[in-house]
Structures are given as C-alpha cells and as structure tokens.
mmCIF file of the C-alpha atoms, coordinates in Angstrom:
data_MODEL
# 
_entry.id   MODEL 
# 
loop_
_atom_site.group_PDB 
_atom_site.id 
_atom_site.type_symbol 
_atom_site.label_atom_id 
_atom_site.label_alt_id 
_atom_site.label_comp_id 
_atom_site.label_asym_id 
_atom_site.label_entity_id 
_atom_site.label_seq_id 
_atom_site.pdbx_PDB_ins_code 
_atom_site.Cartn_x 
_atom_site.Cartn_y 
_atom_site.Cartn_z 
_atom_site.occupancy 
_atom_site.B_iso_or_equiv 
_atom_site.pdbx_formal_charge 
_atom_site.auth_seq_id 
_atom_site.auth_comp_id 
_atom_site.auth_asym_id 
_atom_site.auth_atom_id 
_atom_site.pdbx_PDB_model_num 
ATOM 1   C CA . ARG A 1 1   ? -24.780 -21.824 31.709 1.00 0.00 ? 1   ARG A CA 1 
ATOM 2   C CA . ALA A 1 2   ? -27.155 -19.530 29.837 1.00 0.00 ? 2   ALA A CA 1 
ATOM 3   C CA . PHE A 1 3   ? -27.188 -22.016 26.943 1.00 0.00 ? 3   PHE A CA 1 
ATOM 4   C CA . VAL A 1 4   ? -28.126 -25.001 29.117 1.00 0.00 ? 4   VAL A CA 1 
ATOM 5   C CA . TYR A 1 5   ? -31.652 -26.035 30.084 1.00 0.00 ? 5   TYR A CA 1 
ATOM 6   C CA . THR A 1 6   ? -33.273 -28.870 32.000 1.00 0.00 ? 6   THR A CA 1 
ATOM 7   C CA . ASP A 1 7   ? -34.753 -31.485 29.679 1.00 0.00 ? 7   ASP A CA 1 
ATOM 8   C CA . THR A 1 8   ? -38.352 -31.956 30.818 1.00 0.00 ? 8   THR A CA 1 
ATOM 9   C CA . GLU A 1 9   ? -39.568 -33.871 27.752 1.00 0.00 ? 9   GLU A CA 1 
ATOM 10  C CA . LYS A 1 10  ? -38.594 -37.237 29.237 1.00 0.00 ? 10  LYS A CA 1 
ATOM 11  C CA . GLU A 1 11  ? -40.131 -37.193 32.689 1.00 0.00 ? 11  GLU A CA 1 
ATOM 12  C CA . TYR A 1 12  ? -38.527 -40.473 33.741 1.00 0.00 ? 12  TYR A CA 1 
ATOM 13  C CA . PHE A 1 13  ? -35.034 -38.941 33.764 1.00 0.00 ? 13  PHE A CA 1 
ATOM 14  C CA . GLU A 1 14  ? -33.790 -39.099 37.337 1.00 0.00 ? 14  GLU A CA 1 
ATOM 15  C CA . PRO A 1 15  ? -31.844 -37.062 38.161 1.00 0.00 ? 15  PRO A CA 1 
ATOM 16  C CA . ARG A 1 16  ? -32.924 -34.465 35.629 1.00 0.00 ? 16  ARG A CA 1 
ATOM 17  C CA . LYS A 1 17  ? -30.674 -34.269 32.586 1.00 0.00 ? 17  LYS A CA 1 
ATOM 18  C CA . LEU A 1 18  ? -29.304 -31.004 31.237 1.00 0.00 ? 18  LEU A CA 1 
ATOM 19  C CA . ALA A 1 19  ? -29.174 -30.295 27.507 1.00 0.00 ? 19  ALA A CA 1 
ATOM 20  C CA . VAL A 1 20  ? -27.976 -27.613 25.080 1.00 0.00 ? 20  VAL A CA 1 
ATOM 21  C CA . TYR A 1 21  ? -30.269 -26.139 22.428 1.00 0.00 ? 21  TYR A CA 1 
ATOM 22  C CA . GLY A 1 22  ? -29.596 -28.013 19.198 1.00 0.00 ? 22  GLY A CA 1 
ATOM 23  C CA . LEU A 1 23  ? -29.076 -24.908 17.054 1.00 0.00 ? 23  LEU A CA 1 
ATOM 24  C CA . LEU A 1 24  ? -26.320 -23.718 19.367 1.00 0.00 ? 24  LEU A CA 1 
ATOM 25  C CA . ARG A 1 25  ? -24.291 -26.935 19.702 1.00 0.00 ? 25  ARG A CA 1 
ATOM 26  C CA . GLY A 1 26  ? -22.193 -26.505 16.563 1.00 0.00 ? 26  GLY A CA 1 
ATOM 27  C CA . TRP A 1 27  ? -21.539 -22.838 17.298 1.00 0.00 ? 27  TRP A CA 1 
ATOM 28  C CA . LEU A 1 28  ? -20.502 -23.583 20.863 1.00 0.00 ? 28  LEU A CA 1 
ATOM 29  C CA . MET A 1 29  ? -18.116 -26.354 19.769 1.00 0.00 ? 29  MET A CA 1 
ATOM 30  C CA . ASN A 1 30  ? -16.505 -23.949 17.298 1.00 0.00 ? 30  ASN A CA 1 
ATOM 31  C CA . GLN A 1 31  ? -15.681 -21.579 20.150 1.00 0.00 ? 31  GLN A CA 1 
ATOM 32  C CA . LEU A 1 32  ? -13.345 -24.196 21.636 1.00 0.00 ? 32  LEU A CA 1 
ATOM 33  C CA . ARG A 1 33  ? -9.702  -24.578 20.725 1.00 0.00 ? 33  ARG A CA 1 
ATOM 34  C CA . SER A 1 34  ? -8.688  -27.882 19.132 1.00 0.00 ? 34  SER A CA 1 
ATOM 35  C CA . GLU A 1 35  ? -7.345  -29.382 22.368 1.00 0.00 ? 35  GLU A CA 1 
ATOM 36  C CA . GLU A 1 36  ? -10.395 -28.216 24.313 1.00 0.00 ? 36  GLU A CA 1 
ATOM 37  C CA . ARG A 1 37  ? -12.663 -29.803 21.719 1.00 0.00 ? 37  ARG A CA 1 
ATOM 38  C CA . LYS A 1 38  ? -10.845 -33.124 22.098 1.00 0.00 ? 38  LYS A CA 1 
ATOM 39  C CA . GLN A 1 39  ? -11.215 -32.889 25.866 1.00 0.00 ? 39  GLN A CA 1 
ATOM 40  C CA . ALA A 1 40  ? -14.945 -32.254 25.440 1.00 0.00 ? 40  ALA A CA 1 
ATOM 41  C CA . HIS A 1 41  ? -15.332 -35.320 23.207 1.00 0.00 ? 41  HIS A CA 1 
ATOM 42  C CA . GLN A 1 42  ? -13.300 -37.400 25.679 1.00 0.00 ? 42  GLN A CA 1 
ATOM 43  C CA . ALA A 1 43  ? -15.575 -36.269 28.528 1.00 0.00 ? 43  ALA A CA 1 
ATOM 44  C CA . ALA A 1 44  ? -18.647 -37.111 26.432 1.00 0.00 ? 44  ALA A CA 1 
ATOM 45  C CA . GLY A 1 45  ? -17.215 -40.534 25.634 1.00 0.00 ? 45  GLY A CA 1 
ATOM 46  C CA . ASP A 1 46  ? -16.472 -41.215 29.309 1.00 0.00 ? 46  ASP A CA 1 
ATOM 47  C CA . PHE A 1 47  ? -19.984 -40.100 30.280 1.00 0.00 ? 47  PHE A CA 1 
ATOM 48  C CA . LEU A 1 48  ? -21.617 -42.373 27.694 1.00 0.00 ? 48  LEU A CA 1 
ATOM 49  C CA . GLN A 1 49  ? -19.437 -45.286 28.774 1.00 0.00 ? 49  GLN A CA 1 
ATOM 50  C CA . THR A 1 50  ? -20.577 -44.810 32.376 1.00 0.00 ? 50  THR A CA 1 
ATOM 51  C CA . GLU A 1 51  ? -24.205 -44.712 31.223 1.00 0.00 ? 51  GLU A CA 1 
ATOM 52  C CA . GLU A 1 52  ? -23.679 -47.894 29.199 1.00 0.00 ? 52  GLU A CA 1 
ATOM 53  C CA . ARG A 1 53  ? -22.259 -49.708 32.210 1.00 0.00 ? 53  ARG A CA 1 
ATOM 54  C CA . MET A 1 54  ? -25.065 -48.527 34.488 1.00 0.00 ? 54  MET A CA 1 
ATOM 55  C CA . ASP A 1 55  ? -28.182 -49.179 32.430 1.00 0.00 ? 55  ASP A CA 1 
ATOM 56  C CA . LYS A 1 56  ? -27.147 -49.511 28.743 1.00 0.00 ? 56  LYS A CA 1 
ATOM 57  C CA . GLY A 1 57  ? -28.536 -46.065 27.918 1.00 0.00 ? 57  GLY A CA 1 
ATOM 58  C CA . GLU A 1 58  ? -32.076 -46.437 29.269 1.00 0.00 ? 58  GLU A CA 1 
ATOM 59  C CA . SER A 1 59  ? -31.803 -43.294 31.394 1.00 0.00 ? 59  SER A CA 1 
ATOM 60  C CA . LEU A 1 60  ? -30.888 -41.328 28.253 1.00 0.00 ? 60  LEU A CA 1 
ATOM 61  C CA . GLY A 1 61  ? -33.738 -42.747 26.210 1.00 0.00 ? 61  GLY A CA 1 
ATOM 62  C CA . LEU A 1 62  ? -31.282 -44.474 23.835 1.00 0.00 ? 62  LEU A CA 1 
ATOM 63  C CA . ASN A 1 63  ? -31.199 -48.120 22.860 1.00 0.00 ? 63  ASN A CA 1 
ATOM 64  C CA . TRP A 1 64  ? -27.972 -49.962 23.583 1.00 0.00 ? 64  TRP A CA 1 
ATOM 65  C CA . GLY A 1 65  ? -26.768 -50.114 19.990 1.00 0.00 ? 65  GLY A CA 1 
ATOM 66  C CA . LEU A 1 66  ? -27.176 -46.379 19.388 1.00 0.00 ? 66  LEU A CA 1 
ATOM 67  C CA . LEU A 1 67  ? -25.393 -45.641 22.652 1.00 0.00 ? 67  LEU A CA 1 
ATOM 68  C CA . LEU A 1 68  ? -22.402 -47.786 21.637 1.00 0.00 ? 68  LEU A CA 1 
ATOM 69  C CA . PHE A 1 69  ? -22.183 -46.150 18.200 1.00 0.00 ? 69  PHE A CA 1 
ATOM 70  C CA . GLU A 1 70  ? -22.308 -42.652 19.698 1.00 0.00 ? 70  GLU A CA 1 
ATOM 71  C CA . ASN A 1 71  ? -19.802 -43.579 22.408 1.00 0.00 ? 71  ASN A CA 1 
ATOM 72  C CA . ARG A 1 72  ? -17.425 -44.839 19.706 1.00 0.00 ? 72  ARG A CA 1 
ATOM 73  C CA . ARG A 1 73  ? -17.873 -41.654 17.675 1.00 0.00 ? 73  ARG A CA 1 
ATOM 74  C CA . GLN A 1 74  ? -17.018 -39.449 20.642 1.00 0.00 ? 74  GLN A CA 1 
ATOM 75  C CA . TYR A 1 75  ? -13.804 -41.359 21.317 1.00 0.00 ? 75  TYR A CA 1 
ATOM 76  C CA . LEU A 1 76  ? -12.810 -41.160 17.647 1.00 0.00 ? 76  LEU A CA 1 
ATOM 77  C CA . LEU A 1 77  ? -13.341 -37.383 17.715 1.00 0.00 ? 77  LEU A CA 1 
ATOM 78  C CA . ALA A 1 78  ? -11.299 -37.222 20.921 1.00 0.00 ? 78  ALA A CA 1 
ATOM 79  C CA . GLY A 1 79  ? -8.447  -39.105 19.241 1.00 0.00 ? 79  GLY A CA 1 
ATOM 80  C CA . ASN A 1 80  ? -8.765  -41.925 21.780 1.00 0.00 ? 80  ASN A CA 1 
ATOM 81  C CA . PHE A 1 81  ? -8.463  -44.675 19.200 1.00 0.00 ? 81  PHE A CA 1 
ATOM 82  C CA . SER A 1 82  ? -7.795  -47.532 21.612 1.00 0.00 ? 82  SER A CA 1 
ATOM 83  C CA . GLN A 1 83  ? -11.102 -46.911 23.430 1.00 0.00 ? 83  GLN A CA 1 
ATOM 84  C CA . ALA A 1 84  ? -12.887 -46.530 20.098 1.00 0.00 ? 84  ALA A CA 1 
ATOM 85  C CA . ARG A 1 85  ? -11.418 -49.879 19.007 1.00 0.00 ? 85  ARG A CA 1 
ATOM 86  C CA . LEU A 1 86  ? -12.745 -51.655 22.102 1.00 0.00 ? 86  LEU A CA 1 
ATOM 87  C CA . LEU A 1 87  ? -16.204 -50.312 21.265 1.00 0.00 ? 87  LEU A CA 1 
ATOM 88  C CA . THR A 1 88  ? -15.783 -51.339 17.623 1.00 0.00 ? 88  THR A CA 1 
ATOM 89  C CA . ASP A 1 89  ? -15.059 -54.880 18.848 1.00 0.00 ? 89  ASP A CA 1 
ATOM 90  C CA . LYS A 1 90  ? -18.154 -54.846 21.072 1.00 0.00 ? 90  LYS A CA 1 
ATOM 91  C CA . ILE A 1 91  ? -20.380 -53.515 18.274 1.00 0.00 ? 91  ILE A CA 1 
ATOM 92  C CA . SER A 1 92  ? -18.932 -56.070 15.843 1.00 0.00 ? 92  SER A CA 1 
ATOM 93  C CA . ARG A 1 93  ? -19.806 -58.916 18.204 1.00 0.00 ? 93  ARG A CA 1 
ATOM 94  C CA . LEU A 1 94  ? -23.392 -57.638 18.429 1.00 0.00 ? 94  LEU A CA 1 
ATOM 95  C CA . LEU A 1 95  ? -23.707 -57.323 14.648 1.00 0.00 ? 95  LEU A CA 1 
ATOM 96  C CA . GLU A 1 96  ? -22.107 -60.752 14.124 1.00 0.00 ? 96  GLU A CA 1 
ATOM 97  C CA . VAL A 1 97  ? -25.073 -62.411 15.834 1.00 0.00 ? 97  VAL A CA 1 
ATOM 98  C CA . LYS A 1 98  ? -27.367 -60.791 13.242 1.00 0.00 ? 98  LYS A CA 1 
ATOM 99  C CA . GLY A 1 99  ? -25.097 -61.709 10.331 1.00 0.00 ? 99  GLY A CA 1 
ATOM 100 C CA . LEU A 1 100 ? -24.558 -58.040 9.404  1.00 0.00 ? 100 LEU A CA 1 
ATOM 101 C CA . PHE A 1 101 ? -21.049 -58.534 8.044  1.00 0.00 ? 101 PHE A CA 1 
ATOM 102 C CA . GLU A 1 102 ? -21.213 -55.684 5.513  1.00 0.00 ? 102 GLU A CA 1 
ATOM 103 C CA . ILE A 1 103 ? -21.615 -53.239 8.415  1.00 0.00 ? 103 ILE A CA 1 
ATOM 104 C CA . ILE A 1 104 ? -18.890 -54.978 10.441 1.00 0.00 ? 104 ILE A CA 1 
ATOM 105 C CA . LEU A 1 105 ? -16.593 -54.683 7.423  1.00 0.00 ? 105 LEU A CA 1 
ATOM 106 C CA . ALA A 1 106 ? -17.274 -50.953 7.018  1.00 0.00 ? 106 ALA A CA 1 
ATOM 107 C CA . LEU A 1 107 ? -16.826 -50.237 10.744 1.00 0.00 ? 107 LEU A CA 1 
ATOM 108 C CA . ASN A 1 108 ? -13.522 -52.052 11.018 1.00 0.00 ? 108 ASN A CA 1 
ATOM 109 C CA . LYS A 1 109 ? -12.147 -50.595 7.799  1.00 0.00 ? 109 LYS A CA 1 
ATOM 110 C CA . GLU A 1 110 ? -12.885 -47.160 9.249  1.00 0.00 ? 110 GLU A CA 1 
ATOM 111 C CA . GLN A 1 111 ? -11.251 -48.154 12.545 1.00 0.00 ? 111 GLN A CA 1 
ATOM 112 C CA . PHE A 1 112 ? -8.219  -49.469 10.648 1.00 0.00 ? 112 PHE A CA 1 
ATOM 113 C CA . GLU A 1 113 ? -7.645  -46.000 9.187  1.00 0.00 ? 113 GLU A CA 1 
ATOM 114 C CA . TYR A 1 114 ? -7.222  -44.615 12.709 1.00 0.00 ? 114 TYR A CA 1 
ATOM 115 C CA . ASP A 1 115 ? -5.624  -47.521 14.554 1.00 0.00 ? 115 ASP A CA 1 
ATOM 116 C CA . ARG A 1 116 ? -3.973  -50.389 12.663 1.00 0.00 ? 116 ARG A CA 1 
ATOM 117 C CA . HIS A 1 117 ? -4.566  -53.003 15.314 1.00 0.00 ? 117 HIS A CA 1 
ATOM 118 C CA . PRO A 1 118 ? -4.716  -56.773 14.630 1.00 0.00 ? 118 PRO A CA 1 
ATOM 119 C CA . SER A 1 119 ? -8.296  -56.995 15.925 1.00 0.00 ? 119 SER A CA 1 
ATOM 120 C CA . SER A 1 120 ? -9.520  -54.717 13.126 1.00 0.00 ? 120 SER A CA 1 
ATOM 121 C CA . MET A 1 121 ? -7.668  -56.831 10.578 1.00 0.00 ? 121 MET A CA 1 
ATOM 122 C CA . THR A 1 122 ? -9.142  -60.101 11.834 1.00 0.00 ? 122 THR A CA 1 
ATOM 123 C CA . TRP A 1 123 ? -12.669 -58.623 11.887 1.00 0.00 ? 123 TRP A CA 1 
ATOM 124 C CA . ILE A 1 124 ? -12.177 -57.530 8.277  1.00 0.00 ? 124 ILE A CA 1 
ATOM 125 C CA . GLY A 1 125 ? -10.914 -61.021 7.445  1.00 0.00 ? 125 GLY A CA 1 
ATOM 126 C CA . ARG A 1 126 ? -13.910 -62.601 9.200  1.00 0.00 ? 126 ARG A CA 1 
ATOM 127 C CA . SER A 1 127 ? -16.314 -60.355 7.305  1.00 0.00 ? 127 SER A CA 1 
ATOM 128 C CA . TYR A 1 128 ? -14.806 -61.221 3.927  1.00 0.00 ? 128 TYR A CA 1 
ATOM 129 C CA . PHE A 1 129 ? -14.884 -64.915 4.888  1.00 0.00 ? 129 PHE A CA 1 
ATOM 130 C CA . GLU A 1 130 ? -18.590 -64.769 5.739  1.00 0.00 ? 130 GLU A CA 1 
ATOM 131 C CA . LEU A 1 131 ? -19.191 -62.922 2.467  1.00 0.00 ? 131 LEU A CA 1 
ATOM 132 C CA . SER A 1 132 ? -17.407 -65.822 0.674  1.00 0.00 ? 132 SER A CA 1 
ATOM 133 C CA . ASP A 1 133 ? -14.508 -63.666 -0.536 1.00 0.00 ? 133 ASP A CA 1 
ATOM 134 C CA . TYR A 1 134 ? -11.802 -66.108 0.580  1.00 0.00 ? 134 TYR A CA 1 
ATOM 135 C CA . ASP A 1 135 ? -8.873  -64.386 -1.160 1.00 0.00 ? 135 ASP A CA 1 
ATOM 136 C CA . ARG A 1 136 ? -9.458  -61.095 0.644  1.00 0.00 ? 136 ARG A CA 1 
ATOM 137 C CA . ALA A 1 137 ? -10.247 -62.920 3.869  1.00 0.00 ? 137 ALA A CA 1 
ATOM 138 C CA . LYS A 1 138 ? -6.888  -64.728 3.687  1.00 0.00 ? 138 LYS A CA 1 
ATOM 139 C CA . GLU A 1 139 ? -5.077  -61.448 2.941  1.00 0.00 ? 139 GLU A CA 1 
ATOM 140 C CA . TRP A 1 140 ? -6.525  -59.713 6.022  1.00 0.00 ? 140 TRP A CA 1 
ATOM 141 C CA . TYR A 1 141 ? -6.163  -62.679 8.367  1.00 0.00 ? 141 TYR A CA 1 
ATOM 142 C CA . GLN A 1 142 ? -2.508  -62.910 7.317  1.00 0.00 ? 142 GLN A CA 1 
ATOM 143 C CA . LYS A 1 143 ? -2.070  -59.196 8.020  1.00 0.00 ? 143 LYS A CA 1 
ATOM 144 C CA . GLY A 1 144 ? -3.553  -59.743 11.460 1.00 0.00 ? 144 GLY A CA 1 
ATOM 145 C CA . LEU A 1 145 ? -1.225  -62.675 12.107 1.00 0.00 ? 145 LEU A CA 1 
ATOM 146 C CA . ASP A 1 146 ? 1.858   -60.764 10.942 1.00 0.00 ? 146 ASP A CA 1 
ATOM 147 C CA . SER A 1 147 ? 1.095   -57.757 13.159 1.00 0.00 ? 147 SER A CA 1 
ATOM 148 C CA . ALA A 1 148 ? 0.112   -59.682 16.319 1.00 0.00 ? 148 ALA A CA 1 
ATOM 149 C CA . ASN A 1 149 ? 3.563   -60.852 17.389 1.00 0.00 ? 149 ASN A CA 1 
ATOM 150 C CA . GLU A 1 150 ? 3.127   -59.703 20.998 1.00 0.00 ? 150 GLU A CA 1 
ATOM 151 C CA . ASP A 1 151 ? -0.562  -60.598 21.340 1.00 0.00 ? 151 ASP A CA 1 
ATOM 152 C CA . PRO A 1 152 ? -1.131  -64.364 21.621 1.00 0.00 ? 152 PRO A CA 1 
ATOM 153 C CA . ASP A 1 153 ? -4.940  -64.092 21.552 1.00 0.00 ? 153 ASP A CA 1 
ATOM 154 C CA . GLU A 1 154 ? -4.860  -62.120 18.302 1.00 0.00 ? 154 GLU A CA 1 
ATOM 155 C CA . ARG A 1 155 ? -2.330  -64.541 16.788 1.00 0.00 ? 155 ARG A CA 1 
ATOM 156 C CA . ALA A 1 156 ? -4.544  -67.490 17.678 1.00 0.00 ? 156 ALA A CA 1 
ATOM 157 C CA . THR A 1 157 ? -7.637  -65.754 16.287 1.00 0.00 ? 157 THR A CA 1 
ATOM 158 C CA . ALA A 1 158 ? -5.894  -65.015 12.991 1.00 0.00 ? 158 ALA A CA 1 
ATOM 159 C CA . LEU A 1 159 ? -4.674  -68.613 12.727 1.00 0.00 ? 159 LEU A CA 1 
ATOM 160 C CA . GLN A 1 160 ? -8.201  -69.887 13.367 1.00 0.00 ? 160 GLN A CA 1 
ATOM 161 C CA . GLY A 1 161 ? -9.444  -67.635 10.591 1.00 0.00 ? 161 GLY A CA 1 
ATOM 162 C CA . LEU A 1 162 ? -6.842  -68.940 8.170  1.00 0.00 ? 162 LEU A CA 1 
ATOM 163 C CA . ALA A 1 163 ? -7.756  -72.495 9.183  1.00 0.00 ? 163 ALA A CA 1 
ATOM 164 C CA . SER A 1 164 ? -11.420 -71.774 8.445  1.00 0.00 ? 164 SER A CA 1 
ATOM 165 C CA . ILE A 1 165 ? -10.491 -70.721 4.925  1.00 0.00 ? 165 ILE A CA 1 
ATOM 166 C CA . GLU A 1 166 ? -8.479  -73.903 4.334  1.00 0.00 ? 166 GLU A CA 1 
ATOM 167 C CA . MET A 1 167 ? -11.363 -75.963 5.700  1.00 0.00 ? 167 MET A CA 1 
ATOM 168 C CA . ALA A 1 168 ? -13.812 -74.226 3.360  1.00 0.00 ? 168 ALA A CA 1 
ATOM 169 C CA . LYS A 1 169 ? -11.473 -75.110 0.501  1.00 0.00 ? 169 LYS A CA 1 
ATOM 170 C CA . GLU A 1 170 ? -11.348 -78.709 1.803  1.00 0.00 ? 170 GLU A CA 1 
ATOM 171 C CA . ASN A 1 171 ? -7.630  -78.499 2.568  1.00 0.00 ? 171 ASN A CA 1 
ATOM 172 C CA . PHE A 1 172 ? -8.218  -80.378 5.813  1.00 0.00 ? 172 PHE A CA 1 
ATOM 173 C CA . GLU A 1 173 ? -4.606  -81.221 6.669  1.00 0.00 ? 173 GLU A CA 1 
ATOM 174 C CA . GLU A 1 174 ? -3.499  -77.592 6.390  1.00 0.00 ? 174 GLU A CA 1 
ATOM 175 C CA . ALA A 1 175 ? -6.524  -76.473 8.403  1.00 0.00 ? 175 ALA A CA 1 
ATOM 176 C CA . GLU A 1 176 ? -5.766  -78.974 11.157 1.00 0.00 ? 176 GLU A CA 1 
ATOM 177 C CA . ASN A 1 177 ? -2.125  -77.926 11.374 1.00 0.00 ? 177 ASN A CA 1 
ATOM 178 C CA . MET A 1 178 ? -3.128  -74.286 11.746 1.00 0.00 ? 178 MET A CA 1 
ATOM 179 C CA . GLU A 1 179 ? -5.634  -75.129 14.461 1.00 0.00 ? 179 GLU A CA 1 
ATOM 180 C CA . PHE A 1 180 ? -2.982  -77.063 16.413 1.00 0.00 ? 180 PHE A CA 1 
ATOM 181 C CA . ASP A 1 181 ? -0.610  -74.092 16.063 1.00 0.00 ? 181 ASP A CA 1 
ATOM 182 C CA . ALA A 1 182 ? -3.365  -71.848 17.456 1.00 0.00 ? 182 ALA A CA 1 
ATOM 183 C CA . LEU A 1 183 ? -3.961  -74.337 20.274 1.00 0.00 ? 183 LEU A CA 1 
ATOM 184 C CA . LYS A 1 184 ? -0.295  -74.224 21.326 1.00 0.00 ? 184 LYS A CA 1 
ATOM 185 C CA . ILE A 1 185 ? -0.461  -70.434 21.506 1.00 0.00 ? 185 ILE A CA 1 
ATOM 186 C CA . ILE A 1 186 ? -3.750  -70.276 23.392 1.00 0.00 ? 186 ILE A CA 1 
ATOM 187 C CA . LYS A 1 187 ? -2.801  -72.910 26.001 1.00 0.00 ? 187 LYS A CA 1 
ATOM 188 C CA . ALA A 1 188 ? -0.133  -70.533 27.284 1.00 0.00 ? 188 ALA A CA 1 
ATOM 189 C CA . THR A 1 189 ? -2.759  -67.822 27.935 1.00 0.00 ? 189 THR A CA 1 
ATOM 190 C CA . SER A 1 190 ? -5.317  -69.929 29.852 1.00 0.00 ? 190 SER A CA 1 
ATOM 191 C CA . ASN A 1 191 ? -8.064  -68.573 27.591 1.00 0.00 ? 191 ASN A CA 1 
ATOM 192 C CA . GLU A 1 192 ? -10.539 -71.415 28.016 1.00 0.00 ? 192 GLU A CA 1 
ATOM 193 C CA . GLU A 1 193 ? -13.161 -69.909 25.688 1.00 0.00 ? 193 GLU A CA 1 
ATOM 194 C CA . ASN A 1 194 ? -10.754 -69.699 22.760 1.00 0.00 ? 194 ASN A CA 1 
ATOM 195 C CA . GLU A 1 195 ? -9.373  -73.145 23.550 1.00 0.00 ? 195 GLU A CA 1 
ATOM 196 C CA . ALA A 1 196 ? -12.888 -74.617 23.483 1.00 0.00 ? 196 ALA A CA 1 
ATOM 197 C CA . THR A 1 197 ? -13.518 -72.963 20.102 1.00 0.00 ? 197 THR A CA 1 
ATOM 198 C CA . ILE A 1 198 ? -10.348 -74.490 18.679 1.00 0.00 ? 198 ILE A CA 1 
ATOM 199 C CA . TRP A 1 199 ? -11.262 -77.979 19.907 1.00 0.00 ? 199 TRP A CA 1 
ATOM 200 C CA . PHE A 1 200 ? -14.705 -77.582 18.347 1.00 0.00 ? 200 PHE A CA 1 
ATOM 201 C CA . GLN A 1 201 ? -13.149 -76.584 15.017 1.00 0.00 ? 201 GLN A CA 1 
ATOM 202 C CA . LEU A 1 202 ? -10.704 -79.504 15.166 1.00 0.00 ? 202 LEU A CA 1 
ATOM 203 C CA . GLY A 1 203 ? -13.671 -81.819 15.657 1.00 0.00 ? 203 GLY A CA 1 
ATOM 204 C CA . ALA A 1 204 ? -15.420 -80.247 12.674 1.00 0.00 ? 204 ALA A CA 1 
ATOM 205 C CA . ILE A 1 205 ? -12.305 -80.744 10.537 1.00 0.00 ? 205 ILE A CA 1 
ATOM 206 C CA . GLN A 1 206 ? -12.104 -84.421 11.525 1.00 0.00 ? 206 GLN A CA 1 
ATOM 207 C CA . LEU A 1 207 ? -15.806 -84.932 10.795 1.00 0.00 ? 207 LEU A CA 1 
ATOM 208 C CA . ASN A 1 208 ? -15.628 -83.282 7.375  1.00 0.00 ? 208 ASN A CA 1 
ATOM 209 C CA . ASN A 1 209 ? -12.410 -85.106 6.500  1.00 0.00 ? 209 ASN A CA 1 
ATOM 210 C CA . LYS A 1 210 ? -13.980 -88.486 7.279  1.00 0.00 ? 210 LYS A CA 1 
ATOM 211 C CA . THR A 1 211 ? -17.116 -87.520 5.359  1.00 0.00 ? 211 THR A CA 1 
ATOM 212 C CA . GLU A 1 212 ? -15.021 -86.747 2.317  1.00 0.00 ? 212 GLU A CA 1 
# 
C-alpha cells in the first residue's frame, strides 16, 4: 500500500482512481512469481474489460481504441489467449472500417502465434485479399476452412473469402458454388447477418457475370 497513491491529476475520476508510481511498476512486477504475475495481468485484463463495457474507457481518460489494445495486451501476458482473440476480432472490425489492413494483418499474425484459431486465419486472408495479394489470401482462407470443422460460422466465412477471390479473378461459376456452399452451412445456424451477406454477394456475382 505504501507504493500506491490517489491520482488527483484527473479531477473527473469518480470514484478516485489509485495508481502506482511509474518508476516502481517494473520492480514491483519482478517481485511476483510467474503464476502471480499471470494472475495480476488477468485481473488487469478483467478490470479493463469492465471499464470498456461501462463507458469505453472514459473514466480512465483513455480512448476506446487504446483501451482495447491494452486490454488485449494484458490478456496475452496472462496467457488467456481466447479472451485476447476476442479482442483482436473486435479491434480488427474497428480497423476494417478505416481500411487499415496492414495493421489488421500484423495483429492477427501475432495472435496466430499464440492461438491458431480459424478467425485469425480468415482475418489474415481478408487482409491479404484487400491488399490484392490473392495467392496468400487463398492460402490463409483455405487454412481457416480446413481448421474450422466444428465451427460453422468460421467455415462459412472462409468459404465467402475464397468466393471473393474467385469473383475477383472473374471465375464466377466457382464463386457462386462456394457462396451456395456457405449458404447451406449458415442456414443451419440461423445467423441472419451472415446469410444476408451471402445473398448480397450472390447478387453481386450475378450482376458481374451478366455484365461480362
């Protein structure tokens, strides 16, 4: 407790937040055993997740994006890779809107090193696709498809990605077949959002095919 003080710099904090002097943080962490350090990072990750759900980090003086990145880092340090992956997905969706696919690619490649989940593979495939590297995109989408046997949403997403590549290459029949395969999978899950996306892509394939 002697190392903790009340942060008075940000007067709008309510209730008052406690902090540790910056020069002491590394030293204090080094006093913990490995398992204790993981528990500390897990507690920090849980705290940040609660803050994100409550007000997206406003009470901590952080913007939402920084909060998500730090939350992800704490879970990675805690060895909680499944929670870190969920945050990687959320961050990727935010970056996708801005077209920042180089950052999405780097994040998901890092995540893949810890947790080889199909979602990381399909995000990597999507990033390569948007960067016009279709060969690598196809390789990673196929990896996602091959490893998603028990996850219908991930299988459908990977198939949609592969269909997008075939459409870009003007292989419309192959693209359409893949989309229909994805549709069969997704209908069994009642995922209306994904189903709507597939129907939209099928319409785009038909339009481009007729145009050609």
